[in-house]
Amino acid sequence: MNTLQLNRSDIERILPHRTPLLLADSAVLGSQTVQTVFYVDPDMDIFKGHFPDDPVLPGVYITESLAQCADILLLAMPGNAGRKPLLASIGGMRFFRPVRPGDTLICEAELDTSSPEMSTYECRTCAFISGSSDGEKLKAAQGHITLCLK
């Protein structure tokens, strides 16, 4: 199976998102899967209020990271370039461990079901943080994300 390596500039050509809400630095794109990597910068403004004494990346940011991961997969499919991804639903999202400043957030999305005639796509998603120098990944969240392409 062929994969395509994407850097931040490549991702910006695919996604409509921009800083400060573009939550992917790089990606590896397959035909039915994608993995994104995002460095959780300790200087992100969100940590000034969530929570100053014990900063944690909010669950909505993790969910948005997973949605953007799925967006990359869908927008890279033939016929979908330039379309606008809209979040349609989130199913069974669970959070297992906090994501903190300085962590590397790794998101994975796999196309589960699609209805191109309705422009809807459901993806299984999972987020990890890199756990140690040996490359171990620790699960941070998982759930299903359904997107509609406009």
Short mmCIF file of C-alpha atoms in Angstrom, two decimals:
data_model
loop_
_atom_site.label_atom_id
_atom_site.label_comp_id
_atom_site.label_asym_id
_atom_site.label_seq_id
_atom_site.Cartn_x
_atom_site.Cartn_y
_atom_site.Cartn_z
CA MET A 1 0.00 0.00 0.00
CA ASN A 2 1.37 3.40 -0.94
CA THR A 3 1.45 6.24 1.56
CA LEU A 4 2.01 9.93 1.10
CA GLN A 5 3.98 12.06 3.58
CA LEU A 6 2.49 15.52 4.14
CA ASN A 7 4.14 18.50 5.83
CA ARG A 8 2.35 21.53 7.27
CA SER A 9 2.35 23.36 3.92
CA ASP A 10 0.79 20.32 2.23
CA ILE A 11 -1.85 20.14 4.97
CA GLU A 12 -2.66 23.84 4.51
CA ARG A 13 -3.29 23.16 0.82
CA ILE A 14 -5.83 20.46 1.80
CA LEU A 15 -7.56 21.91 4.89
CA PRO A 16 -9.32 25.26 5.24
CA HIS A 17 -8.11 25.53 8.89
CA ARG A 18 -5.32 27.92 9.87
CA THR A 19 -3.35 28.85 12.98
CA PRO A 20 -4.30 28.99 15.81
CA LEU A 21 -6.79 26.18 15.10
CA LEU A 22 -4.83 24.08 12.62
CA LEU A 23 -3.98 21.08 14.79
CA ALA A 24 -1.75 19.00 12.49
CA ASP A 25 1.95 19.55 11.75
CA SER A 26 2.45 16.53 9.51
CA ALA A 27 0.54 13.52 8.20
CA VAL A 28 0.95 10.12 6.60
CA LEU A 29 -1.90 9.50 4.18
CA GLY A 30 -3.01 6.08 2.94
CA SER A 31 -5.97 5.18 0.76
CA GLN A 32 -8.36 4.53 3.69
CA THR A 33 -6.32 5.77 6.66
CA VAL A 34 -4.40 8.80 7.83
CA GLN A 35 -2.17 9.61 10.79
CA THR A 36 -1.42 13.17 11.88
CA VAL A 37 1.16 14.48 14.32
CA PHE A 38 0.76 17.69 16.32
CA TYR A 39 3.18 19.16 18.85
CA VAL A 40 1.18 20.57 21.77
CA ASP A 41 3.05 23.83 22.24
CA PRO A 42 3.20 24.95 25.89
CA ASP A 43 2.72 28.54 24.64
CA MET A 44 -0.79 27.84 23.26
CA ASP A 45 -3.15 30.50 24.64
CA ILE A 46 -5.66 27.87 25.77
CA PHE A 47 -3.34 26.85 28.62
CA LYS A 48 -3.66 30.30 30.22
CA GLY A 49 -7.19 29.34 31.27
CA HIS A 50 -7.35 25.51 31.05
CA PHE A 51 -5.95 25.20 33.71
CA PRO A 52 -3.14 27.59 34.76
CA ASP A 53 -1.92 25.44 37.67
CA ASP A 54 -2.37 22.09 35.89
CA PRO A 55 -2.59 22.71 32.11
CA VAL A 56 -4.50 20.15 30.05
CA LEU A 57 -5.50 20.29 26.38
CA PRO A 58 -9.33 20.48 26.38
CA GLY A 59 -11.23 17.47 25.09
CA VAL A 60 -12.82 19.64 22.41
CA TYR A 61 -9.33 20.35 21.02
CA ILE A 62 -8.53 16.63 20.97
CA THR A 63 -11.85 15.99 19.21
CA GLU A 64 -11.09 18.79 16.74
CA SER A 65 -7.65 17.25 16.11
CA LEU A 66 -9.34 13.94 15.32
CA ALA A 67 -11.86 15.67 13.04
CA GLN A 68 -9.05 17.45 11.16
CA CYS A 69 -7.25 14.13 10.79
CA ALA A 70 -10.39 12.67 9.20
CA ASP A 71 -10.80 15.84 7.11
CA ILE A 72 -7.38 15.26 5.52
CA LEU A 73 -8.34 11.71 4.58
CA LEU A 74 -11.64 12.74 3.01
CA LEU A 75 -10.42 15.85 1.22
CA ALA A 76 -7.56 13.91 -0.35
CA MET A 77 -10.01 11.46 -1.96
CA PRO A 78 -10.74 11.89 -5.68
CA GLY A 79 -13.43 14.49 -6.29
CA ASN A 80 -13.32 15.97 -2.78
CA ALA A 81 -10.51 18.54 -3.13
CA GLY A 82 -11.59 22.06 -2.24
CA ARG A 83 -14.77 21.01 -0.46
CA LYS A 84 -15.55 22.25 3.04
CA PRO A 85 -15.64 19.61 5.80
CA LEU A 86 -18.39 20.03 8.38
CA LEU A 87 -18.67 18.04 11.59
CA ALA A 88 -21.98 16.15 11.48
CA SER A 89 -21.76 13.97 14.60
CA ILE A 90 -19.48 12.54 17.24
CA GLY A 91 -20.21 9.07 18.56
CA GLY A 92 -18.85 7.29 21.58
CA MET A 93 -15.96 9.69 22.18
CA ARG A 94 -14.02 8.59 25.23
CA PHE A 95 -10.99 10.15 26.87
CA PHE A 96 -8.41 7.98 28.60
CA ARG A 97 -5.59 10.26 29.69
CA PRO A 98 -4.81 13.97 29.68
CA VAL A 99 -2.87 15.61 26.87
CA ARG A 100 -0.46 18.14 28.31
CA PRO A 101 1.77 20.96 27.05
CA GLY A 102 4.86 19.52 25.39
CA ASP A 103 3.14 16.26 24.39
CA THR A 104 3.07 15.04 20.82
CA LEU A 105 -0.53 14.23 19.85
CA ILE A 106 -0.84 11.49 17.25
CA CYS A 107 -4.27 11.13 15.65
CA GLU A 108 -5.45 8.30 13.42
CA ALA A 109 -8.56 8.06 11.29
CA GLU A 110 -9.87 5.20 9.20
CA LEU A 111 -12.81 5.43 6.84
CA ASP A 112 -15.57 3.21 8.20
CA THR A 113 -18.63 3.95 6.07
CA SER A 114 -19.41 6.49 3.40
CA SER A 115 -22.35 7.76 1.45
CA PRO A 116 -20.81 9.91 -1.29
CA GLU A 117 -24.24 10.68 -2.77
CA MET A 118 -25.15 12.25 0.61
CA SER A 119 -21.60 13.60 1.06
CA THR A 120 -21.29 11.93 4.49
CA TYR A 121 -18.37 9.90 5.76
CA GLU A 122 -17.93 8.12 9.09
CA CYS A 123 -14.45 7.49 10.44
CA ARG A 124 -13.11 5.51 13.37
CA THR A 125 -10.66 7.78 15.16
CA CYS A 126 -8.10 7.37 17.90
CA ALA A 127 -5.70 9.83 19.55
CA PHE A 128 -2.44 8.92 21.26
CA ILE A 129 0.37 10.73 22.99
CA SER A 130 3.92 9.62 22.50
CA GLY A 131 4.79 7.89 25.74
CA SER A 132 8.55 7.56 25.75
CA SER A 133 11.70 7.70 23.69
CA ASP A 134 11.11 4.11 22.52
CA GLY A 135 8.12 5.25 20.44
CA GLU A 136 5.39 3.77 22.65
CA LYS A 137 1.99 5.38 22.08
CA LEU A 138 -0.45 5.89 24.94
CA LYS A 139 -4.15 6.08 24.04
CA ALA A 140 -5.68 9.45 24.90
CA ALA A 141 -9.09 9.27 23.17
CA GLN A 142 -11.19 7.35 20.67
CA GLY A 143 -14.56 7.63 18.99
CA HIS A 144 -16.45 7.87 15.72
CA ILE A 145 -16.63 11.10 13.76
CA THR A 146 -19.09 11.70 10.94
CA LEU A 147 -18.32 14.48 8.49
CA CYS A 148 -20.33 16.09 5.74
CA LEU A 149 -18.54 17.66 2.80
CA LYS A 150 -20.13 20.84 1.46
#
